[in-house]
mmCIF file with all atom_site columns, C-alpha atoms in Angstrom:
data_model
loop_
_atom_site.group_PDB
_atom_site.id
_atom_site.type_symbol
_atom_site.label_atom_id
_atom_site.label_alt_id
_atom_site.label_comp_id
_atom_site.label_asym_id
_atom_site.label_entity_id
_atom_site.label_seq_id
_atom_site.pdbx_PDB_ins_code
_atom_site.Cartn_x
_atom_site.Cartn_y
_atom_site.Cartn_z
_atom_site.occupancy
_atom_site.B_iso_or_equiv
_atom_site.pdbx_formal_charge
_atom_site.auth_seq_id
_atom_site.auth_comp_id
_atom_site.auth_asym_id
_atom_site.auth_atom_id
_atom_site.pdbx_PDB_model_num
ATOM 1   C CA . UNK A 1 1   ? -25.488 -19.890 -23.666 1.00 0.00 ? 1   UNK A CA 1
ATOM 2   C CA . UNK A 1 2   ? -25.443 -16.381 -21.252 1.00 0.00 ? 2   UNK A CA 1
ATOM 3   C CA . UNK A 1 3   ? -23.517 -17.281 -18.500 1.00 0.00 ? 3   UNK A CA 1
ATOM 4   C CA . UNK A 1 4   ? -25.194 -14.836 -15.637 1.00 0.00 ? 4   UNK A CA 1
ATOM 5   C CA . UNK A 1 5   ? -23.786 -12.100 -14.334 1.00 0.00 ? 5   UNK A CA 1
ATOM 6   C CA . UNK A 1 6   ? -23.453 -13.335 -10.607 1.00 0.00 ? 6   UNK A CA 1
ATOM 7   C CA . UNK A 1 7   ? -21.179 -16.417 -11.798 1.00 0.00 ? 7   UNK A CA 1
ATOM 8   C CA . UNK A 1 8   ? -18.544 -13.522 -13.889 1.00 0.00 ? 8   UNK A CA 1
ATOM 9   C CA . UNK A 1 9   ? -18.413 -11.464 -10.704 1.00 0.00 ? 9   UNK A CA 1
ATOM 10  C CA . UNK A 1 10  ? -17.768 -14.653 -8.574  1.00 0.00 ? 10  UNK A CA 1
ATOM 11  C CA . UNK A 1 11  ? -15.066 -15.514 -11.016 1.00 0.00 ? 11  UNK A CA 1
ATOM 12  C CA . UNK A 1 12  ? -13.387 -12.102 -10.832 1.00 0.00 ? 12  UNK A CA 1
ATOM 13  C CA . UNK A 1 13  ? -13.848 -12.065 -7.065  1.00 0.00 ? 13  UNK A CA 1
ATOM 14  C CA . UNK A 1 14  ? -11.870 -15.279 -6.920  1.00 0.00 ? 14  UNK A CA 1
ATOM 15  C CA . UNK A 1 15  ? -9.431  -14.511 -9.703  1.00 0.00 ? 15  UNK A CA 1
ATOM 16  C CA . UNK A 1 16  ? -8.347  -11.466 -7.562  1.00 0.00 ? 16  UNK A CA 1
ATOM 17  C CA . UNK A 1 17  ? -8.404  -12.784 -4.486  1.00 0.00 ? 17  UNK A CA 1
ATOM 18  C CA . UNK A 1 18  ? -5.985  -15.789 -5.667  1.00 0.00 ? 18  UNK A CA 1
ATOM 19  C CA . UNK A 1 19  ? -3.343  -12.971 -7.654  1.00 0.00 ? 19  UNK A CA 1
ATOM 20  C CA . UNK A 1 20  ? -3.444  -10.589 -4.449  1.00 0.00 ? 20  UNK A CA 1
ATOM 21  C CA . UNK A 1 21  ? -2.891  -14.368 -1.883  1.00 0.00 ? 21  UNK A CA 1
ATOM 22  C CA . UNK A 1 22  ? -0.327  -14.618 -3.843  1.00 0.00 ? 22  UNK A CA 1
ATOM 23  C CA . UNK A 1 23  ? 1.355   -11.684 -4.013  1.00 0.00 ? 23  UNK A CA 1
ATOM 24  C CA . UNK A 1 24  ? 1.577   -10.834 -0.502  1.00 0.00 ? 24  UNK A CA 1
ATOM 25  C CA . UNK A 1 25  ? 3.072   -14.145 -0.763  1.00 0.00 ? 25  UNK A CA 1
ATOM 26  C CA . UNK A 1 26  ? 6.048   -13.153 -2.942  1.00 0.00 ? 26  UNK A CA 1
ATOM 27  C CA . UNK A 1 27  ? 6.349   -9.940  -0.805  1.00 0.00 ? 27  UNK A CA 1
ATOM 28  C CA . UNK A 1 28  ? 6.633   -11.589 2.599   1.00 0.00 ? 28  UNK A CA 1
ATOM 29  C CA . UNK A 1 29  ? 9.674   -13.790 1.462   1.00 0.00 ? 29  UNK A CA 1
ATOM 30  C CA . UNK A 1 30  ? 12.316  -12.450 3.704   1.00 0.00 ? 30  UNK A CA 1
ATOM 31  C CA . UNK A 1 31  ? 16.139  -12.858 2.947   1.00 0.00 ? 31  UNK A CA 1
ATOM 32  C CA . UNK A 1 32  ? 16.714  -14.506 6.235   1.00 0.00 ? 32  UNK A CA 1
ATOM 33  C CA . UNK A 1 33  ? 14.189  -17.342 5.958   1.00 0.00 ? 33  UNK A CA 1
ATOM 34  C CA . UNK A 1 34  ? 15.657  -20.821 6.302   1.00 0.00 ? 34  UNK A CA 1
ATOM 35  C CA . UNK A 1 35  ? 18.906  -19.340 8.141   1.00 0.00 ? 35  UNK A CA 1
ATOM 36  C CA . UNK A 1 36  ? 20.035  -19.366 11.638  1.00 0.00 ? 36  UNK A CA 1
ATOM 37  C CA . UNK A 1 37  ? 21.037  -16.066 13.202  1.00 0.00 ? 37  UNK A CA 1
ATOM 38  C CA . UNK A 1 38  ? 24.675  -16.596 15.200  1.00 0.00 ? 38  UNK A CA 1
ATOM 39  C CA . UNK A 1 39  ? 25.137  -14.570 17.697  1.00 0.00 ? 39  UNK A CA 1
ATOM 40  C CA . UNK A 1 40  ? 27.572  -11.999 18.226  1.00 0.00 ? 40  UNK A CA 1
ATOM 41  C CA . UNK A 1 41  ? 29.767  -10.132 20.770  1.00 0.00 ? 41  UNK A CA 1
ATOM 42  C CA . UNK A 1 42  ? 31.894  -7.484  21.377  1.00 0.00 ? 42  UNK A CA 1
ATOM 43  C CA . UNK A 1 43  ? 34.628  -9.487  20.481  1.00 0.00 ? 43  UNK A CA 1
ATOM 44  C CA . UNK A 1 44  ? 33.414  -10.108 16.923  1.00 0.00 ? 44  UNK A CA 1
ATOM 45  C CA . UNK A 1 45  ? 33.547  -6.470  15.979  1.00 0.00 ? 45  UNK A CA 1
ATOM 46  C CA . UNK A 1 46  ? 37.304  -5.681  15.134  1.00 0.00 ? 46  UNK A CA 1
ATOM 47  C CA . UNK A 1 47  ? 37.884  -2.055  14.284  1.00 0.00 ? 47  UNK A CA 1
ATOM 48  C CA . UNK A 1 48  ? 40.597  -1.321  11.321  1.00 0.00 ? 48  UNK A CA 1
ATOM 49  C CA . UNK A 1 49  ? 41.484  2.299   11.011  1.00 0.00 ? 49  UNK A CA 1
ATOM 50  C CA . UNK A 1 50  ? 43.878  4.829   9.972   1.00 0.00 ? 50  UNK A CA 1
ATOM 51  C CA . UNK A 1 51  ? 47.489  3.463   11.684  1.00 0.00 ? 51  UNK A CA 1
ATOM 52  C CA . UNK A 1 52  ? 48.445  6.852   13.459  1.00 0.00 ? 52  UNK A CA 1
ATOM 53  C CA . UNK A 1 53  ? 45.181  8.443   14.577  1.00 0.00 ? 53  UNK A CA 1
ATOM 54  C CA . UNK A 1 54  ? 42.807  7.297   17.721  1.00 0.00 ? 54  UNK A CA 1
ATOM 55  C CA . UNK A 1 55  ? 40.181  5.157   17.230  1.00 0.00 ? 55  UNK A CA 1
ATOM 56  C CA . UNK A 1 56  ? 37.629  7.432   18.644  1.00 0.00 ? 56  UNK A CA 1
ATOM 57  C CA . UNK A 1 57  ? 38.834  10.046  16.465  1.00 0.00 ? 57  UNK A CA 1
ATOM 58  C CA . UNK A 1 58  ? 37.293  7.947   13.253  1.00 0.00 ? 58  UNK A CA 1
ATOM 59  C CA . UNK A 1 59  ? 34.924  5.870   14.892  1.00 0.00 ? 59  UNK A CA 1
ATOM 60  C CA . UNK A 1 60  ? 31.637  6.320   17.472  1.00 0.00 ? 60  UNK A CA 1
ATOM 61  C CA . UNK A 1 61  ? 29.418  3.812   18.626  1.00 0.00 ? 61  UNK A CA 1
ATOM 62  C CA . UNK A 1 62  ? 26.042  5.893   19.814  1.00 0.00 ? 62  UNK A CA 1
ATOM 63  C CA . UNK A 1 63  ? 22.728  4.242   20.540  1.00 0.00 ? 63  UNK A CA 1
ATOM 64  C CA . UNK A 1 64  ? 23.411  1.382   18.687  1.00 0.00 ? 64  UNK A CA 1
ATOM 65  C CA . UNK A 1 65  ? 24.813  3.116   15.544  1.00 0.00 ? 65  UNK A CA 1
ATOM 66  C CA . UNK A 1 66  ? 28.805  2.774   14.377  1.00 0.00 ? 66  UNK A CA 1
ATOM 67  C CA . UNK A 1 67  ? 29.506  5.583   12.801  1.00 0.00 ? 67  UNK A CA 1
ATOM 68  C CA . UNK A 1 68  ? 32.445  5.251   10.543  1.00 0.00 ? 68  UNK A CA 1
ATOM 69  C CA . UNK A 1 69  ? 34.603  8.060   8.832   1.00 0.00 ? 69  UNK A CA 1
ATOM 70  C CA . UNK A 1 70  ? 37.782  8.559   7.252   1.00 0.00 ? 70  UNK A CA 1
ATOM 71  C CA . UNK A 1 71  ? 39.733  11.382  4.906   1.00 0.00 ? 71  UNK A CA 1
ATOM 72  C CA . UNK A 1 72  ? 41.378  10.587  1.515   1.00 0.00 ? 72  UNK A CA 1
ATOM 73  C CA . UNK A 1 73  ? 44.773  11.590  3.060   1.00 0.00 ? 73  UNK A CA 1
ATOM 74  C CA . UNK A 1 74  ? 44.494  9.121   5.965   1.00 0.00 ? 74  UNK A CA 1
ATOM 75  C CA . UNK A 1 75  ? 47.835  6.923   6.787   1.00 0.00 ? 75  UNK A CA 1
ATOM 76  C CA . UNK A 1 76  ? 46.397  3.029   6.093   1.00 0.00 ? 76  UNK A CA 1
ATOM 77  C CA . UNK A 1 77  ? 45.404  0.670   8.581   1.00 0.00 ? 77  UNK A CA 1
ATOM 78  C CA . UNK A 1 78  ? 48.380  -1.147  9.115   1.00 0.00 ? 78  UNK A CA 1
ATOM 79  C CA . UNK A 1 79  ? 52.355  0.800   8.825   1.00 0.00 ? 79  UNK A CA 1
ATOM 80  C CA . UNK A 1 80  ? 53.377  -1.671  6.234   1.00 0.00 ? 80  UNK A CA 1
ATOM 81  C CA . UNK A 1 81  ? 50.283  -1.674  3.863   1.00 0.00 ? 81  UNK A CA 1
ATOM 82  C CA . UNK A 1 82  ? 50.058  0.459   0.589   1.00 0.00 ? 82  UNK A CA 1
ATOM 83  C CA . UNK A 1 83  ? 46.121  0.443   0.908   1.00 0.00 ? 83  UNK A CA 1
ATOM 84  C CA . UNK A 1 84  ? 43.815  3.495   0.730   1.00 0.00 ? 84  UNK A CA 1
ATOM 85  C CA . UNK A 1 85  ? 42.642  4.777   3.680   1.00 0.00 ? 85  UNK A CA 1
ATOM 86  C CA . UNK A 1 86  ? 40.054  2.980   5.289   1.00 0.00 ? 86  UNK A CA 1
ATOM 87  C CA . UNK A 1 87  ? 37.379  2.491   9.095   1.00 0.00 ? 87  UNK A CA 1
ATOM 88  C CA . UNK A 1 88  ? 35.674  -0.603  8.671   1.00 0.00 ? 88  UNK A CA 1
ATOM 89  C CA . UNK A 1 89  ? 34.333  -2.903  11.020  1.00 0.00 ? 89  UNK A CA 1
ATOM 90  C CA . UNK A 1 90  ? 35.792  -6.715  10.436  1.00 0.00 ? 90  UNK A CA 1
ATOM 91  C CA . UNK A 1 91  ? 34.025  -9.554  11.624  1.00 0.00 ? 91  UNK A CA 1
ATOM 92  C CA . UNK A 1 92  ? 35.901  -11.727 13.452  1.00 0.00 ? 92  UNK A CA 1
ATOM 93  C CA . UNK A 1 93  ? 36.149  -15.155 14.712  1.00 0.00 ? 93  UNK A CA 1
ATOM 94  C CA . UNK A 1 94  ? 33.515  -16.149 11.926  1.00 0.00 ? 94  UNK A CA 1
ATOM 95  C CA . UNK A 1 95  ? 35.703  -16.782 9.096   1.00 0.00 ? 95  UNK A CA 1
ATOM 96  C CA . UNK A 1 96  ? 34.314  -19.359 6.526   1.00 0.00 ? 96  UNK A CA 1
ATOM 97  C CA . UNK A 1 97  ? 35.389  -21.211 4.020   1.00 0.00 ? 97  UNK A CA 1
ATOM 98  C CA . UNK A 1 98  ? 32.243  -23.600 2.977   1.00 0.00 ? 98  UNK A CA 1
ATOM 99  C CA . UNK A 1 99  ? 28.699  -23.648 3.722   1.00 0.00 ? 99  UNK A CA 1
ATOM 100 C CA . UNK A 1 100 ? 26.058  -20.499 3.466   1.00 0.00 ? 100 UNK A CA 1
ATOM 101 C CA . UNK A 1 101 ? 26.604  -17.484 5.329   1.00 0.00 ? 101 UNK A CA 1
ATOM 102 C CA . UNK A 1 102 ? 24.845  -14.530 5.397   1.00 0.00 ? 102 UNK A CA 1
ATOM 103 C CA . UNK A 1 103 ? 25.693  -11.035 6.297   1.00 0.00 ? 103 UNK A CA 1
ATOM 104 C CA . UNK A 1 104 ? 22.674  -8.093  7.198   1.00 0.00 ? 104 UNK A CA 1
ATOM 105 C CA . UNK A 1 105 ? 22.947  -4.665  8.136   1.00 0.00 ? 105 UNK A CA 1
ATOM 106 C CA . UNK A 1 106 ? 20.695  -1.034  8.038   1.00 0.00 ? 106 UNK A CA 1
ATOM 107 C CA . UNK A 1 107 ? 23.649  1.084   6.468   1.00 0.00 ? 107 UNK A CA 1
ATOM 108 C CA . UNK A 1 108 ? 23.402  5.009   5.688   1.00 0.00 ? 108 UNK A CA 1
ATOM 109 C CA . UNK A 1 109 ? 25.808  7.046   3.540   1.00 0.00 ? 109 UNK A CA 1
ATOM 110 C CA . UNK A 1 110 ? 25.804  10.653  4.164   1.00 0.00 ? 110 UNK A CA 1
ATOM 111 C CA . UNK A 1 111 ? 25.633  13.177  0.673   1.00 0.00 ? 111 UNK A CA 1
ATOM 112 C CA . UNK A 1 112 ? 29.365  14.017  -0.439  1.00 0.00 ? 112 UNK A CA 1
ATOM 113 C CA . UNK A 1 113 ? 30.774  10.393  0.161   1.00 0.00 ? 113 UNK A CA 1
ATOM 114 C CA . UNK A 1 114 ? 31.868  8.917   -3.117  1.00 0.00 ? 114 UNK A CA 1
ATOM 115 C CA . UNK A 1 115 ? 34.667  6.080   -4.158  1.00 0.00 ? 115 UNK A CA 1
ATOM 116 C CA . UNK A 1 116 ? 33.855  4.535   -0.808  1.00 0.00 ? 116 UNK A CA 1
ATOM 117 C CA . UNK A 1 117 ? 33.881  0.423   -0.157  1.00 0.00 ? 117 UNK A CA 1
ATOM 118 C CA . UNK A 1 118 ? 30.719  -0.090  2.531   1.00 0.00 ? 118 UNK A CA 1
ATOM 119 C CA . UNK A 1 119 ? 30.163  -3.650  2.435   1.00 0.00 ? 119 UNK A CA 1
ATOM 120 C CA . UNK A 1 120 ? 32.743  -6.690  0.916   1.00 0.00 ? 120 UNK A CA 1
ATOM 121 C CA . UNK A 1 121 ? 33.319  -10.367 1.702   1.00 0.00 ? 121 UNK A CA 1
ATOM 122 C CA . UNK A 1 122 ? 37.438  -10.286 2.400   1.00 0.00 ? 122 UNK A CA 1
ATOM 123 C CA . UNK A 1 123 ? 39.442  -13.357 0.481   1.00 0.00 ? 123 UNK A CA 1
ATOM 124 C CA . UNK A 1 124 ? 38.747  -15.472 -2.481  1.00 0.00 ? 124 UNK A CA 1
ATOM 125 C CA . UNK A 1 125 ? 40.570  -18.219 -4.329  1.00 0.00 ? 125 UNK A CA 1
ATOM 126 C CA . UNK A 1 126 ? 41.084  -15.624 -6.933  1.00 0.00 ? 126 UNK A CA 1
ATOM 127 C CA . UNK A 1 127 ? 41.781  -11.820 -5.960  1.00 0.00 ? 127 UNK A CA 1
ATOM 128 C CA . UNK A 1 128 ? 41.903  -10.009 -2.416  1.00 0.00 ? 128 UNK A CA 1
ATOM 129 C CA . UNK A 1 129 ? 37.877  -10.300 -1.914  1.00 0.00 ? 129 UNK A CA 1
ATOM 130 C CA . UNK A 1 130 ? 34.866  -11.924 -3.146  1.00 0.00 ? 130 UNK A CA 1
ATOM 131 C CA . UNK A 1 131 ? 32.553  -9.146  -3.710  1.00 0.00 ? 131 UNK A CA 1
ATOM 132 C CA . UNK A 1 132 ? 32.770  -5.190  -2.989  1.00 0.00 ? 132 UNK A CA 1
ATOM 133 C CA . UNK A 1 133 ? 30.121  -3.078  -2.781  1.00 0.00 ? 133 UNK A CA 1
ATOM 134 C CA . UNK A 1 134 ? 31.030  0.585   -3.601  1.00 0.00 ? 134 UNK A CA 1
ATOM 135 C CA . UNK A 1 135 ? 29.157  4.124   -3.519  1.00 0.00 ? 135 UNK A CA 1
ATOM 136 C CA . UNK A 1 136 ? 29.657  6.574   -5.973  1.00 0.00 ? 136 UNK A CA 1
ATOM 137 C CA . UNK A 1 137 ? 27.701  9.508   -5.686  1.00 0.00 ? 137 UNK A CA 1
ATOM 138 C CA . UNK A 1 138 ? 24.700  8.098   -4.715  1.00 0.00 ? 138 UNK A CA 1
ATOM 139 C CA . UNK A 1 139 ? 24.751  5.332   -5.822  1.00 0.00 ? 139 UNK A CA 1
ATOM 140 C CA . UNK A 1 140 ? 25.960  1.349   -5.052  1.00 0.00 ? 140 UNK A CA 1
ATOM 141 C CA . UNK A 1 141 ? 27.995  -0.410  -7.933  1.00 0.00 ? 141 UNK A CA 1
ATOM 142 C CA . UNK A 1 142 ? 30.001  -4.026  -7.871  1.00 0.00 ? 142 UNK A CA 1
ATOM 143 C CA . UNK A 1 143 ? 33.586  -2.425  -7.445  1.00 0.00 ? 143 UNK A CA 1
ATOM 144 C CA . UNK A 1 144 ? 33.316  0.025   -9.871  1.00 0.00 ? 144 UNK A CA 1
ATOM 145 C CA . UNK A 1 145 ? 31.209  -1.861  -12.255 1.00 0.00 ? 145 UNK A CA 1
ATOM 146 C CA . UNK A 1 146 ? 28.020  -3.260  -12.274 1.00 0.00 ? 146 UNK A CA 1
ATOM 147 C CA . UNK A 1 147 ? 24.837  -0.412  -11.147 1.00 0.00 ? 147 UNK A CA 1
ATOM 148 C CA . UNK A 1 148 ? 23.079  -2.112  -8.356  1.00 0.00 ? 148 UNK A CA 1
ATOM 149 C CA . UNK A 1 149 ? 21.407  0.420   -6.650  1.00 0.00 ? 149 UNK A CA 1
ATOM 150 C CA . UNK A 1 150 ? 20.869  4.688   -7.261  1.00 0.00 ? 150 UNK A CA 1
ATOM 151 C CA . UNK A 1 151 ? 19.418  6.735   -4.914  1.00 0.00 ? 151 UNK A CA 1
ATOM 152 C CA . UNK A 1 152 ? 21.561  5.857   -1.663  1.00 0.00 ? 152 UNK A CA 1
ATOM 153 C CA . UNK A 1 153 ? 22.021  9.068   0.072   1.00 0.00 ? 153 UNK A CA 1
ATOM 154 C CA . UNK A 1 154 ? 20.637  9.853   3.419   1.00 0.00 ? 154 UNK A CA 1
ATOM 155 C CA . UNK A 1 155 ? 18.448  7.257   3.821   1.00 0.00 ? 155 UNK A CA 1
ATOM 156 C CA . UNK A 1 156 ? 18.441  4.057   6.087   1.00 0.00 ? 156 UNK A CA 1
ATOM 157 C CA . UNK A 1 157 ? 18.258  0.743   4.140   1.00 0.00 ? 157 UNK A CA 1
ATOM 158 C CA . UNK A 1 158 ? 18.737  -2.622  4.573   1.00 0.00 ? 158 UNK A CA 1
ATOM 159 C CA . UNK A 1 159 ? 21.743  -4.554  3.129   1.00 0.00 ? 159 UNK A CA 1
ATOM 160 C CA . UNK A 1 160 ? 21.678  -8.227  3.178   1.00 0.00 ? 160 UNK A CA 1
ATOM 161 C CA . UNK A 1 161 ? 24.685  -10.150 1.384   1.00 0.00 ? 161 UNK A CA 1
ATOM 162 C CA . UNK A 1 162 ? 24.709  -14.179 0.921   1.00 0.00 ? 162 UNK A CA 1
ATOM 163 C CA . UNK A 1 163 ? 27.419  -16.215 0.345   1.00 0.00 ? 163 UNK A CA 1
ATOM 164 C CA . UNK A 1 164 ? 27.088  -19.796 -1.261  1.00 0.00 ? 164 UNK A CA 1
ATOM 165 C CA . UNK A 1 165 ? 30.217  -20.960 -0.808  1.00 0.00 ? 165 UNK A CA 1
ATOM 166 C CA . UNK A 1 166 ? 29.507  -24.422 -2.485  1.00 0.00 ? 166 UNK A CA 1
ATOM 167 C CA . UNK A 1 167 ? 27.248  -23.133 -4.943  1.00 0.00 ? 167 UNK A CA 1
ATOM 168 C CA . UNK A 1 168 ? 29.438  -20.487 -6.150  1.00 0.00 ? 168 UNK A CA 1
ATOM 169 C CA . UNK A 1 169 ? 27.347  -17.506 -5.716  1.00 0.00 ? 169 UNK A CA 1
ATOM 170 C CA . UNK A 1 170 ? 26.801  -14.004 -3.918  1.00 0.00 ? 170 UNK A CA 1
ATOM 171 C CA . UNK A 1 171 ? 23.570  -12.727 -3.791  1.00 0.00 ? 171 UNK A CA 1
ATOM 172 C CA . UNK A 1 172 ? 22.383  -9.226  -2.377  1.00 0.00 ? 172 UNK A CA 1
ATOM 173 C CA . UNK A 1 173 ? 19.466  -8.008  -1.333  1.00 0.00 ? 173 UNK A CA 1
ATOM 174 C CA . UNK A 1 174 ? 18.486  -4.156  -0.318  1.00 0.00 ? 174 UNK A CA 1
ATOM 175 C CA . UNK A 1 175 ? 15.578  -3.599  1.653   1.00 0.00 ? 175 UNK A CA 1
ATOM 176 C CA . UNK A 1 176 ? 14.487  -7.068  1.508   1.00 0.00 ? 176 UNK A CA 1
ATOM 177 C CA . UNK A 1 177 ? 14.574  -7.052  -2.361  1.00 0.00 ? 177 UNK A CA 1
ATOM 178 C CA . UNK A 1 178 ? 17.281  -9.025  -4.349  1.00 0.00 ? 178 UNK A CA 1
ATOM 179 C CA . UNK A 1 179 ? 18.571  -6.533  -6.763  1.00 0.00 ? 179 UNK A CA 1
ATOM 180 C CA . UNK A 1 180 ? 21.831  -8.088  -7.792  1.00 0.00 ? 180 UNK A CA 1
ATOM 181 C CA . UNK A 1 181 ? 23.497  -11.987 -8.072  1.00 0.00 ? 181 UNK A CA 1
ATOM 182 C CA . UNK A 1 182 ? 27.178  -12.627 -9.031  1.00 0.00 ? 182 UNK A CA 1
ATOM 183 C CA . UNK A 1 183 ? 29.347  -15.755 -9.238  1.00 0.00 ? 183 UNK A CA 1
ATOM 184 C CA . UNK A 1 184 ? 32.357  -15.594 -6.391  1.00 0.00 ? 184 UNK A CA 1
ATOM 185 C CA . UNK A 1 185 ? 35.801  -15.669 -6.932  1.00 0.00 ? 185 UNK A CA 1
ATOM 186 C CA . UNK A 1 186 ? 36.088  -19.802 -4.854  1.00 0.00 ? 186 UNK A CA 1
ATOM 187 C CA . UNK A 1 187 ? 36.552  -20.556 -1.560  1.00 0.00 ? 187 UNK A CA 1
ATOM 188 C CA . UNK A 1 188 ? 39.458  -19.068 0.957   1.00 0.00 ? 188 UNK A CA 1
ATOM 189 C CA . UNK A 1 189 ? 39.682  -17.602 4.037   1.00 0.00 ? 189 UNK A CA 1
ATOM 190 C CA . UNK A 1 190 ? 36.467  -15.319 4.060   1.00 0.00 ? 190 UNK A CA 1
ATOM 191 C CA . UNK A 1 191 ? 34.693  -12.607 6.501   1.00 0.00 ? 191 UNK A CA 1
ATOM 192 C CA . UNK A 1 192 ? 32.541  -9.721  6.081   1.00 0.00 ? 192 UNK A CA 1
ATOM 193 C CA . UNK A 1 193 ? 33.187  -6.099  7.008   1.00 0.00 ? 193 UNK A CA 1
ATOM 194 C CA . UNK A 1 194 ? 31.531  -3.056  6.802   1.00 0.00 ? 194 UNK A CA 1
ATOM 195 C CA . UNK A 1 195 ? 32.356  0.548   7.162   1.00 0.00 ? 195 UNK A CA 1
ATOM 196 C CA . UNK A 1 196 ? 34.444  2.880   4.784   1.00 0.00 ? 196 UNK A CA 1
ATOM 197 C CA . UNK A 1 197 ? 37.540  1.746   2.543   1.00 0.00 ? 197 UNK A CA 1
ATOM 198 C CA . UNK A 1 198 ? 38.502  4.353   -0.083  1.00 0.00 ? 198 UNK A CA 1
ATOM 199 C CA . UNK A 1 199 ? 38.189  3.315   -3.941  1.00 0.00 ? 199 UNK A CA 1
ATOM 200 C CA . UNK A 1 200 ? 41.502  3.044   -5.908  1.00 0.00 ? 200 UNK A CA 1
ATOM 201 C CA . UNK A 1 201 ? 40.457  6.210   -7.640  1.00 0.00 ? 201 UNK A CA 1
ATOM 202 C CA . UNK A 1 202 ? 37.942  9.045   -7.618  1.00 0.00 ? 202 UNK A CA 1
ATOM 203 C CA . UNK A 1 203 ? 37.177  9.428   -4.228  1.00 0.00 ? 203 UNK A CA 1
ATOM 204 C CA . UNK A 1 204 ? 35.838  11.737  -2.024  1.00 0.00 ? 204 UNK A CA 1
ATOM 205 C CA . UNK A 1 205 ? 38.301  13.580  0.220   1.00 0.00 ? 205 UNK A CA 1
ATOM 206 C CA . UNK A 1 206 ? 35.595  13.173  3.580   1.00 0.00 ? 206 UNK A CA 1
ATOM 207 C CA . UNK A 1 207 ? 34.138  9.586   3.698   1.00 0.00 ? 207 UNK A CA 1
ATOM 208 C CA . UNK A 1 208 ? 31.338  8.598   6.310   1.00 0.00 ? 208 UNK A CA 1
ATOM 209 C CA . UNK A 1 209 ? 28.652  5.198   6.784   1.00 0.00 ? 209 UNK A CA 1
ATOM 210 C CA . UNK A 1 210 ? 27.042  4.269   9.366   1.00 0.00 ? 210 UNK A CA 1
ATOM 211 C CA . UNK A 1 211 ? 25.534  0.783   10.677  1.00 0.00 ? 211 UNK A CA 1
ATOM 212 C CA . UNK A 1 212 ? 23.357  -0.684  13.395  1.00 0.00 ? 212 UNK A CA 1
ATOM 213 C CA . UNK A 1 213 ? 21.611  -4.119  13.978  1.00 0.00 ? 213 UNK A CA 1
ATOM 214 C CA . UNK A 1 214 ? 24.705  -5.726  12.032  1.00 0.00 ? 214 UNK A CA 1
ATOM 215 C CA . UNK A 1 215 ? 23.975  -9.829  12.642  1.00 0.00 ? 215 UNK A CA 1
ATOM 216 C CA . UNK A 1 216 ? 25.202  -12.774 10.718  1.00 0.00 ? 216 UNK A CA 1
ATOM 217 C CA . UNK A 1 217 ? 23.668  -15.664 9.724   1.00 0.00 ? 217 UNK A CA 1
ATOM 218 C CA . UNK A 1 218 ? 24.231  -19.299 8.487   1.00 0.00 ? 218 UNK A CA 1
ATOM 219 C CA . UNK A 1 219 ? 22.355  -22.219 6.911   1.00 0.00 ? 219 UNK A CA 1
#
């Protein structure tokens, strides 16, 4: 039997209509759906930089942007530490050690900084931190492992990093896209920071991110 033409175009009208519905709903899934932003204060931002140089000398705050640098011959944070050099921002007073937590930030890594930590989760059961998010040239890598992202440089994007404490899992999201997922390292005393820690090796001798609309989150 000839099935007419009207009903084929009606079915390809409707078969459309239900891929595209649902698409846009994929697309509109947003990282931070299902948490609950906490708010934050001055007093939450702790600033960790080079021991024997002034803050503002590796560190602005402009127009809502934290603008972090440091030099591969920096002095550590702290007199008694054998650490590279590092300017991060630590969060603090939200330490966790259960539950789901969520960490988002618009970073940007100027051209030329390589070997540089922008983003962990501090402490572990196992090991110093639970993830690290490096750049190398360009690009974002898991420590110095893993290829998560390419194409980093001089661009604003959107970092989003969640911790499942209980479920025993890190997931991380750029631009509102997950692009990686890693098992953590078990509970401990844990925080996010952000800013600019130097690799262990192959680094840049200049080192520079920036950050603005940093919040956290929690389920």
């Amino acid at each position: 039997m000839e099935i007419p033409f009207s009903h084929v175009l009606l079915f390809f009208v409707v078969l459309v209509s239900s891929h595209y519905s649902k698409s846009n709903l994929f697309c509109s899934a947003d990282p931070t759906d299902g948490f609950t932003e906490v708010p934050l204060t001055d007093a939450n931002f702790e600033l960790q930089k080079p021991y024997n140089i002034p803050l503002d000398e590796r560190y602005s705050f402009v127009d809502g942007v934290r603008k972090l640098w440091v030099y591969a011959d920096d002095k550590p944070h702290d007199p008694s530490s054998h650490t590279q050099p590092r300017t991060e921002v630590r969060i603090k007073g939200l330490d966790y050690s259960s539950g789901v937590w969520q960490f988002e930030g618009h970073g940007f890594v100027p051209n030329g900084t390589s070997g540089a930590t922008i983003a962990q989760i501090h402490g572990a059961a196992h090991g110093a931190t639970t993830i690290i998010l490096r750049i190398y040239d360009g690009d974002m890598r898991y420590y110095s492992g893993n290829l998560i992202a390419t194409g980093l440089y001089d661009r604003w994007f959107r970092l989003n990093i969640i911790h499942d404490v209980d479920g025993g899992k890190v997931t991380v999201f750029l631009d509102g896209n997950q692009v990686f997922q890693v098992a953590d390292k078990g509970p401990g005393d844990l925080y996010f920071k952000c800013g600019v820690y130097g690799a262990p090796t192959n680094i840049s001798y200049y080192m520079e991110s920036r950050w603005r609309d940093i919040k956290i989150y929690k389920k």
